[in-house]
Short mmCIF file of C-alpha atoms and ligand atoms in Angstrom, two decimals:
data_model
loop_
_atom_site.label_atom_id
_atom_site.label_comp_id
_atom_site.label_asym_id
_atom_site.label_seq_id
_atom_site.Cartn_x
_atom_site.Cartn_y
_atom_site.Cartn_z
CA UNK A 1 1.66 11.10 -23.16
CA UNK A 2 4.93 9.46 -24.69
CA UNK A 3 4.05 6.35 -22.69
CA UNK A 4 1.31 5.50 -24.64
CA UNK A 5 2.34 4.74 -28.22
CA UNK A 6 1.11 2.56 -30.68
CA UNK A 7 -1.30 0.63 -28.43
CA UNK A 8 0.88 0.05 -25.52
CA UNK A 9 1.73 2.02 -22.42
CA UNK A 10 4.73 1.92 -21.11
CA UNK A 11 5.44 2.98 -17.66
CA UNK A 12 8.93 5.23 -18.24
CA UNK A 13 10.35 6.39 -14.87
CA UNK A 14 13.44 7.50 -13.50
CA UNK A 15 12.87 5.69 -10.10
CA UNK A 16 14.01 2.13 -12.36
CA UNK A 17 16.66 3.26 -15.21
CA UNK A 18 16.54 1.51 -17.89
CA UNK A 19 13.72 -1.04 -17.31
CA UNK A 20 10.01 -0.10 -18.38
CA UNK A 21 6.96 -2.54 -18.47
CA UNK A 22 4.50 -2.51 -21.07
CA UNK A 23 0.34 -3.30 -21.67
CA UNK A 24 -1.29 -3.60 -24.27
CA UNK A 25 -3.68 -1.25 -24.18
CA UNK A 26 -7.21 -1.79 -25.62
CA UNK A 27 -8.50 1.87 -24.52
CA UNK A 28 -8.13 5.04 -22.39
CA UNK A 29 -10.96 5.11 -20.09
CA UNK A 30 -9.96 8.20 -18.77
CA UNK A 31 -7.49 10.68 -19.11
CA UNK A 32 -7.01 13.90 -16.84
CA UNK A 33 -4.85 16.21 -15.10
CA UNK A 34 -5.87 16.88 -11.04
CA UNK A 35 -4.48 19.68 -9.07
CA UNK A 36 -1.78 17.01 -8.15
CA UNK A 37 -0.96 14.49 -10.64
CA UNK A 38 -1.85 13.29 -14.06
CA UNK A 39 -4.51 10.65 -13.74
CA UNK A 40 -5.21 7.65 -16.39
CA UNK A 41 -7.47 4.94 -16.66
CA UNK A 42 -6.71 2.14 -19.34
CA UNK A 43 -8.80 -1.08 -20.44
CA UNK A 44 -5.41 -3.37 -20.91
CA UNK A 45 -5.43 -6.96 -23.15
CA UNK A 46 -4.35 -8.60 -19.93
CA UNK A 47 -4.25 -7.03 -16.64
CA UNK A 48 -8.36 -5.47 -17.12
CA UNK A 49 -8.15 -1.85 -15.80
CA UNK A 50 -5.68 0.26 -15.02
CA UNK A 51 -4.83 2.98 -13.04
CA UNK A 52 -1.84 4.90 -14.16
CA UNK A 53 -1.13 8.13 -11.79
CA UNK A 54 2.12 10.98 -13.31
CA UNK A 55 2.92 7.65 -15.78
CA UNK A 56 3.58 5.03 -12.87
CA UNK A 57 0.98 1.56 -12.70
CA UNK A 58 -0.73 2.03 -8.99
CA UNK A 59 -3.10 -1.17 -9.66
CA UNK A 60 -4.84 -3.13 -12.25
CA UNK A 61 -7.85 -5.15 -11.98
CA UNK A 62 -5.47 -8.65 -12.16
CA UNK A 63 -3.10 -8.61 -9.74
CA UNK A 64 -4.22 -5.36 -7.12
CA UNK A 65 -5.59 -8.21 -4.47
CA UNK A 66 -1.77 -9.06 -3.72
CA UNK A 67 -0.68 -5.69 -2.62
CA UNK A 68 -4.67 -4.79 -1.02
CA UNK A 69 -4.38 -8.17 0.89
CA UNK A 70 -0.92 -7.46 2.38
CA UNK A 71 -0.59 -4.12 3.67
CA UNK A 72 -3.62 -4.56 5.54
CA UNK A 73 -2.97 -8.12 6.79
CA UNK A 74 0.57 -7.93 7.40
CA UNK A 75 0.11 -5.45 10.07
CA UNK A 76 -3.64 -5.68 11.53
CA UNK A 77 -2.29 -10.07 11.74
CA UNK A 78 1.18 -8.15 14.26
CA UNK A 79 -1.36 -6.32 16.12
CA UNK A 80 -3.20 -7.48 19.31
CA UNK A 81 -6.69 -6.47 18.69
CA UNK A 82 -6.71 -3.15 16.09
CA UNK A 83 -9.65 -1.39 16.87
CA UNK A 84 -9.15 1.99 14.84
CA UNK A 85 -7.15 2.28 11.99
CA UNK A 86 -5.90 5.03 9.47
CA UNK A 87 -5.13 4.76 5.65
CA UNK A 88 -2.90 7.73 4.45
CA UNK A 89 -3.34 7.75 0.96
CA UNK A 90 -5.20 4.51 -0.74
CA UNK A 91 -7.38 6.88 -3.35
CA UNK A 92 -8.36 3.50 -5.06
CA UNK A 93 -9.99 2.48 -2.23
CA UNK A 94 -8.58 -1.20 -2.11
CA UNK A 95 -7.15 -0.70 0.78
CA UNK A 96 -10.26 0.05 2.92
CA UNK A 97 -12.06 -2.75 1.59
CA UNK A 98 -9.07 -5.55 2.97
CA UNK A 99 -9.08 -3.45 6.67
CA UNK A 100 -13.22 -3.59 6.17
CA UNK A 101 -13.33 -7.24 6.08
CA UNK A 102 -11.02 -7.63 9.37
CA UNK A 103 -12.53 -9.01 12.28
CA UNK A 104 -12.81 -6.32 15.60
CA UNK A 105 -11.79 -3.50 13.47
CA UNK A 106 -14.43 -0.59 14.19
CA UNK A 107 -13.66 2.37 12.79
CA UNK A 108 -11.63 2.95 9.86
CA UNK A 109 -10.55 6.63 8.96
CA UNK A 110 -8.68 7.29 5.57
CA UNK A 111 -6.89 10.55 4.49
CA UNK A 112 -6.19 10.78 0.39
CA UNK A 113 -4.90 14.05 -1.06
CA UNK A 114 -6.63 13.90 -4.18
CA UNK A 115 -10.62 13.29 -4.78
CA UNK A 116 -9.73 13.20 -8.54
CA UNK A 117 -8.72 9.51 -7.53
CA UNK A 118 -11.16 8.43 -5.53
CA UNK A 119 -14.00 10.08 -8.25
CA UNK A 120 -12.43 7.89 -11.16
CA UNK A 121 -12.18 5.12 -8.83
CA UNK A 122 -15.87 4.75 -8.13
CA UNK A 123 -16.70 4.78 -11.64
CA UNK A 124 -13.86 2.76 -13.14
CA UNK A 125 -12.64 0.62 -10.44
CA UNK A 126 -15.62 -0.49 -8.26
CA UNK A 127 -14.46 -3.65 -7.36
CA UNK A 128 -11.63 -1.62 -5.58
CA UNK A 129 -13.78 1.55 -4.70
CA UNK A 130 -16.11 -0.26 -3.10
CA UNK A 131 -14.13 -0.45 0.50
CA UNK A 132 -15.87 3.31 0.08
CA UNK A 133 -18.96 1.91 0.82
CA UNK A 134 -18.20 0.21 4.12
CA UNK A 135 -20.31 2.25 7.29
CA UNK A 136 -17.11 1.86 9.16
CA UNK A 137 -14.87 4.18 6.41
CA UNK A 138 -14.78 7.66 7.27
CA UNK A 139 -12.68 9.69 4.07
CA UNK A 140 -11.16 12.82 4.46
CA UNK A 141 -9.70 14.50 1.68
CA UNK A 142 -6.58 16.36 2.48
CA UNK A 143 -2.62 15.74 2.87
CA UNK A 144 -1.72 13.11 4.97
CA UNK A 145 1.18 14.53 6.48
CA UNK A 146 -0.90 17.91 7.40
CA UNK A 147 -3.25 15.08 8.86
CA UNK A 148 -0.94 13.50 10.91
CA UNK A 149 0.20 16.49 12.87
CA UNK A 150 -3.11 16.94 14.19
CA UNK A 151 -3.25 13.20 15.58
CA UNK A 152 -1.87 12.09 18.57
CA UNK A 153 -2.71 8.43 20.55
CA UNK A 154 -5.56 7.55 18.24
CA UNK A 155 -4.39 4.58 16.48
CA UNK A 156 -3.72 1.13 16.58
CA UNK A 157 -2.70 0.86 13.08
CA UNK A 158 -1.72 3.03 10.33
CA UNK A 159 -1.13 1.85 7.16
CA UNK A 160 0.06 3.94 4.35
CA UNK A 161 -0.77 3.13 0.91
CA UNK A 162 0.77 5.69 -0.93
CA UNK A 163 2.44 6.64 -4.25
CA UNK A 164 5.90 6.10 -4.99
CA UNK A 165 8.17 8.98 -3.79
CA UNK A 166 7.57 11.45 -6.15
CA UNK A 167 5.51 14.17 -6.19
CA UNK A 168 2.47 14.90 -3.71
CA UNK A 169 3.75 11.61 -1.91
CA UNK A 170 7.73 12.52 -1.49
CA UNK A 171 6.96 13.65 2.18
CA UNK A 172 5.54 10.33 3.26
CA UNK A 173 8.75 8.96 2.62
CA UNK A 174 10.72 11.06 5.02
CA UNK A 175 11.26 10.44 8.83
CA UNK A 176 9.37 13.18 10.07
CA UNK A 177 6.33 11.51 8.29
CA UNK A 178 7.57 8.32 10.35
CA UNK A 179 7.60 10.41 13.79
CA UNK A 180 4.50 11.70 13.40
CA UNK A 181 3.08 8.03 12.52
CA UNK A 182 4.62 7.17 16.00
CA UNK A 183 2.91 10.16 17.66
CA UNK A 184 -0.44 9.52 16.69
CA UNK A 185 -0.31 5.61 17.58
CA UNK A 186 -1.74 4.21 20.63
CA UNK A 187 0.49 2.36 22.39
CA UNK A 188 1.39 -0.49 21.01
CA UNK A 189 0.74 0.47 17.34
CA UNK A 190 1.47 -0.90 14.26
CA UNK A 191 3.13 1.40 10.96
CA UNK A 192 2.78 -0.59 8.10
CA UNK A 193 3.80 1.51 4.53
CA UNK A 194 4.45 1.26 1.22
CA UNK A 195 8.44 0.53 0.33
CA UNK A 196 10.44 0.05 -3.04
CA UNK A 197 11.52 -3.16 -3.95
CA UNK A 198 15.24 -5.09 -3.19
CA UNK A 199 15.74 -5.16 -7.03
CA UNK A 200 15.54 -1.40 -8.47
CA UNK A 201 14.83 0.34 -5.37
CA UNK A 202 17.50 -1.54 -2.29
CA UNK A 203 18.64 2.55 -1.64
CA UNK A 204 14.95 3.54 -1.47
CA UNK A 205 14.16 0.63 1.02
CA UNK A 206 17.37 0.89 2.95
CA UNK A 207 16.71 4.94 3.16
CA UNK A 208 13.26 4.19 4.41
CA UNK A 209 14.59 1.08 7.15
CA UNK A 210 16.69 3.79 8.71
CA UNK A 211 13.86 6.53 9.18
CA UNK A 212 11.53 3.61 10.39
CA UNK A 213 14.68 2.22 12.57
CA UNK A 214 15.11 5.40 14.10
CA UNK A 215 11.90 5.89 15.54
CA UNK A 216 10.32 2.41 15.74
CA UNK A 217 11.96 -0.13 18.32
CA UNK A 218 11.06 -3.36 16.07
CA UNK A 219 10.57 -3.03 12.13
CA UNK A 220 10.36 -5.65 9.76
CA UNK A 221 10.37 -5.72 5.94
CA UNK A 222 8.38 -7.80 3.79
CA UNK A 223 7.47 -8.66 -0.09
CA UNK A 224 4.90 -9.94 -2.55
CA UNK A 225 4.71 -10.77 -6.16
CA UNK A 226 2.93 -7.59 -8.12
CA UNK A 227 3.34 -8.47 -11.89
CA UNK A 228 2.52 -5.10 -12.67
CA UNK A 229 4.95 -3.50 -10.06
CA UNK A 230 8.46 -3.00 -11.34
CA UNK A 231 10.90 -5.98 -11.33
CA UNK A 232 7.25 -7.91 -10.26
CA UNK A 233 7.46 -7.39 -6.49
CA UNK A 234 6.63 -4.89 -3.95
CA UNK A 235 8.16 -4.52 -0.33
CA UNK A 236 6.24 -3.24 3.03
CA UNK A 237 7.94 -1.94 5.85
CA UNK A 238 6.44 -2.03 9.30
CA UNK A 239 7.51 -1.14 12.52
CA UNK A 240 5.90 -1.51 15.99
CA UNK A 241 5.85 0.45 19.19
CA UNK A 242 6.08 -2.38 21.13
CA UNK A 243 9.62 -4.14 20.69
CA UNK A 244 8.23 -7.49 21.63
CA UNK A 245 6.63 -7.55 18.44
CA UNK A 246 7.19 -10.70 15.80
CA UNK A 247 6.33 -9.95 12.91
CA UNK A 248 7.19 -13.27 11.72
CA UNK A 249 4.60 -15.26 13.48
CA UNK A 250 1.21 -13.54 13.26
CA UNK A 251 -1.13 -13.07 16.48
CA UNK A 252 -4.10 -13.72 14.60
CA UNK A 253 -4.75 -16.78 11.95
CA UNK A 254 -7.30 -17.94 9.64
CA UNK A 255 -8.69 -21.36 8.39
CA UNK A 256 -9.60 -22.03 5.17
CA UNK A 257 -13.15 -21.74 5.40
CA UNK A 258 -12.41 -18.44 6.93
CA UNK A 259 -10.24 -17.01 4.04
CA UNK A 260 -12.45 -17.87 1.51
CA UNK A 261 -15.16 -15.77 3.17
CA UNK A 262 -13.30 -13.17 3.57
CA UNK A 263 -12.12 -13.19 -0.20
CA UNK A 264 -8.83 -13.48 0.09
CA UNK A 265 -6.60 -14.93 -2.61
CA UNK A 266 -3.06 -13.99 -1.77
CA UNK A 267 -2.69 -13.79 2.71
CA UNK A 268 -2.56 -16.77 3.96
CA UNK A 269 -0.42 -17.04 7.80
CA UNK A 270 2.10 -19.28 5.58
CA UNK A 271 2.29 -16.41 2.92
CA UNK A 272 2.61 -13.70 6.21
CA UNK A 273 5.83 -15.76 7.20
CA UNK A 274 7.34 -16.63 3.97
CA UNK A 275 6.88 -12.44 3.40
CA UNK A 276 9.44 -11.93 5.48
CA UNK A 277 12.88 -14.27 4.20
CA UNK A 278 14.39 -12.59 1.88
CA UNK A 279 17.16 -13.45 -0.24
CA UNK A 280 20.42 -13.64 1.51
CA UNK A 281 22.05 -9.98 -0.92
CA UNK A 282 18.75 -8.63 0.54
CA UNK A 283 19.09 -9.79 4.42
CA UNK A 284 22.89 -8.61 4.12
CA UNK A 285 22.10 -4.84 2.70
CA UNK A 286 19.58 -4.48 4.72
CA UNK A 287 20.77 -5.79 8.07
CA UNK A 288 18.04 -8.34 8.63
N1 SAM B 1 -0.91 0.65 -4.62
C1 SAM B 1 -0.36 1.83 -5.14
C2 SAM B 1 1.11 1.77 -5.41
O1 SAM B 1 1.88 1.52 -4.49
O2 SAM B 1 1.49 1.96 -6.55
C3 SAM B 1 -0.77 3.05 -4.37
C4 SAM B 1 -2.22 3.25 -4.62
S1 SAM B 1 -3.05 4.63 -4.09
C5 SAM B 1 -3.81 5.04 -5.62
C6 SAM B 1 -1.86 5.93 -3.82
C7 SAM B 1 -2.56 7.22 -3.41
O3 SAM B 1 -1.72 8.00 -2.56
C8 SAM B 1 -2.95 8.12 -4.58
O4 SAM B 1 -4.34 8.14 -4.69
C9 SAM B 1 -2.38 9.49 -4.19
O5 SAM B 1 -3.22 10.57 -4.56
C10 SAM B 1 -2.22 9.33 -2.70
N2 SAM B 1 -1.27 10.28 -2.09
C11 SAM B 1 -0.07 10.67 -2.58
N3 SAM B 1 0.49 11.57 -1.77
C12 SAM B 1 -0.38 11.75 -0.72
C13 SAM B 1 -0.36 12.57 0.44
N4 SAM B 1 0.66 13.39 0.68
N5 SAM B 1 -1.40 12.49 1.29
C14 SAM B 1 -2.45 11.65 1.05
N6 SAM B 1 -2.53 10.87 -0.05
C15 SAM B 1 -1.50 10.92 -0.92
#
């Protein structure tokens, strides 16, 4: 691949013109082509594994418990009392681990496209592919948005951890993806998904406001610090069924003691409120 030259990779897309990070790269773990995308795994000097999937970062060993930790906590913290809830995509398997460790949830399906991921996963990434393991995960591999049209009223969450809009992931981007999300809710659900960031992405996150906006009565938008995300930061849209819904203040908090057995080391119910104010260009574009 061009991206990896000289001992670095450098993750070249068009989706951020101009800008490219780069790791030092002390070896390829892995290197493959699925039916769906091209799949890497890299030992880097500073971020410990890798995985790299069509040339774009997805998670490394350093910083993955930032994004993990807040698309599941953001929305399962808005919600009630989640009983059931779906992962579309979230091959890595960090995902299931975070909704694993939440207290009431009982059943946790997942639908990922591509078993290529979730194979290199459990052998390179364990401390990520080991939500896998949890009795309550039930995987299915297949395309989430075939999946969703078979679902209706199931749900009290869904939370999409997908790839960025290209390729196998482009239609989870698009509203039909987000009226099918709102068909196979219970009432009261809770959408929580992937979105670009404010700095190289604000069309991408506006484009993805409206489709949520147009089917969701209350949606929110909300960031954390990624290093290894572009421009360091990574947004999360959610949107509710019921428009009563704060996000802002979560239904359900945590003490201390509490978060620490859980493992977390990024949500906190300050860090779930402070998600949400954005800087004032941001608010403004995004009518917030
Ligand atoms: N945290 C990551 C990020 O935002 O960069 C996403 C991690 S996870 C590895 C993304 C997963 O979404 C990949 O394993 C990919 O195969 C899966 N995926 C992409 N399109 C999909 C689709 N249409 N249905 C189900 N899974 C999909």
């Amino acid at each position: 691949m061009n991206a990896l030259k000289q001992g670095w990779f450098s993750e070249i897309n068009g989706l951020w013109p101009g800008i490219a990070q780069s790791l030092e790269v002390e070896k390829i773990l892995y290197e493959g082509q699925s039916e769906y995308q091209h799949v890497l795994v890299l030992q880097t000097k500073s971020y410990g594994k890798a995985l790299v999937l069509d040339g774009i970062i997805q998670c490394t060993e350093k910083d993955e418990f930032s994004y993990q930790e807040m698309i599941s906590f953001l929305p399962l913290c808005s919600h009630p009392n989640p009983k059931t809830v779906l992962i579309v995509g979230g091959g890595d398997g960090g995902v299931a681990r975070e909704v694993a460790k939440f207290p009431g949830v009982e059943k946790i399906y997942q639908v990922e496209i591509d078993n290529k991921v979730v194979e290199v996963s459990k052998q390179f990434l364990p401390f990520m592919a080991k939500g896998f393991s949890d009795p309550k995960v039930n995987l299915h591999i297949g395309d989430g948005f075939e999946f969703m049209k078979q679902h209706s009223n199931e749900f009290d969450v869904i939370i999409t951890d997908s790839s960025d809009p290209v390729g196998p992931a482009i239609s989870l981007f698009q509203e039909p993806y987000f009226a099918l999300l709102k068909k196979a809710l219970k009432p009261n659900g809770i959408v929580c998904c992937q979105a670009g960031t404010v700095w190289s992405n604000l069309d991408q996150v506006q484009d993805t406001l409206t489709h949520c906006r147009s089917i969701f009565p209350k949606v929110a938008y909300g960031v954390s610090s990624v290093p290894t995300y572009p421009t360091g930061q990574i947004g999360y849209m959610l949107g509710s069924l019921n428009p009563e819904t704060n996000f802002n203040e979560p239904l359900k908090t945590f003490s201390e003691d509490e978060l620490d057995k859980m493992e977390l080391r990024y949500y906190s119910d300050k860090i779930h409120r402070a998600s949400f104010e954005l800087p004032r260009f941001a608010k403004k574009s995004l009518k917030l």
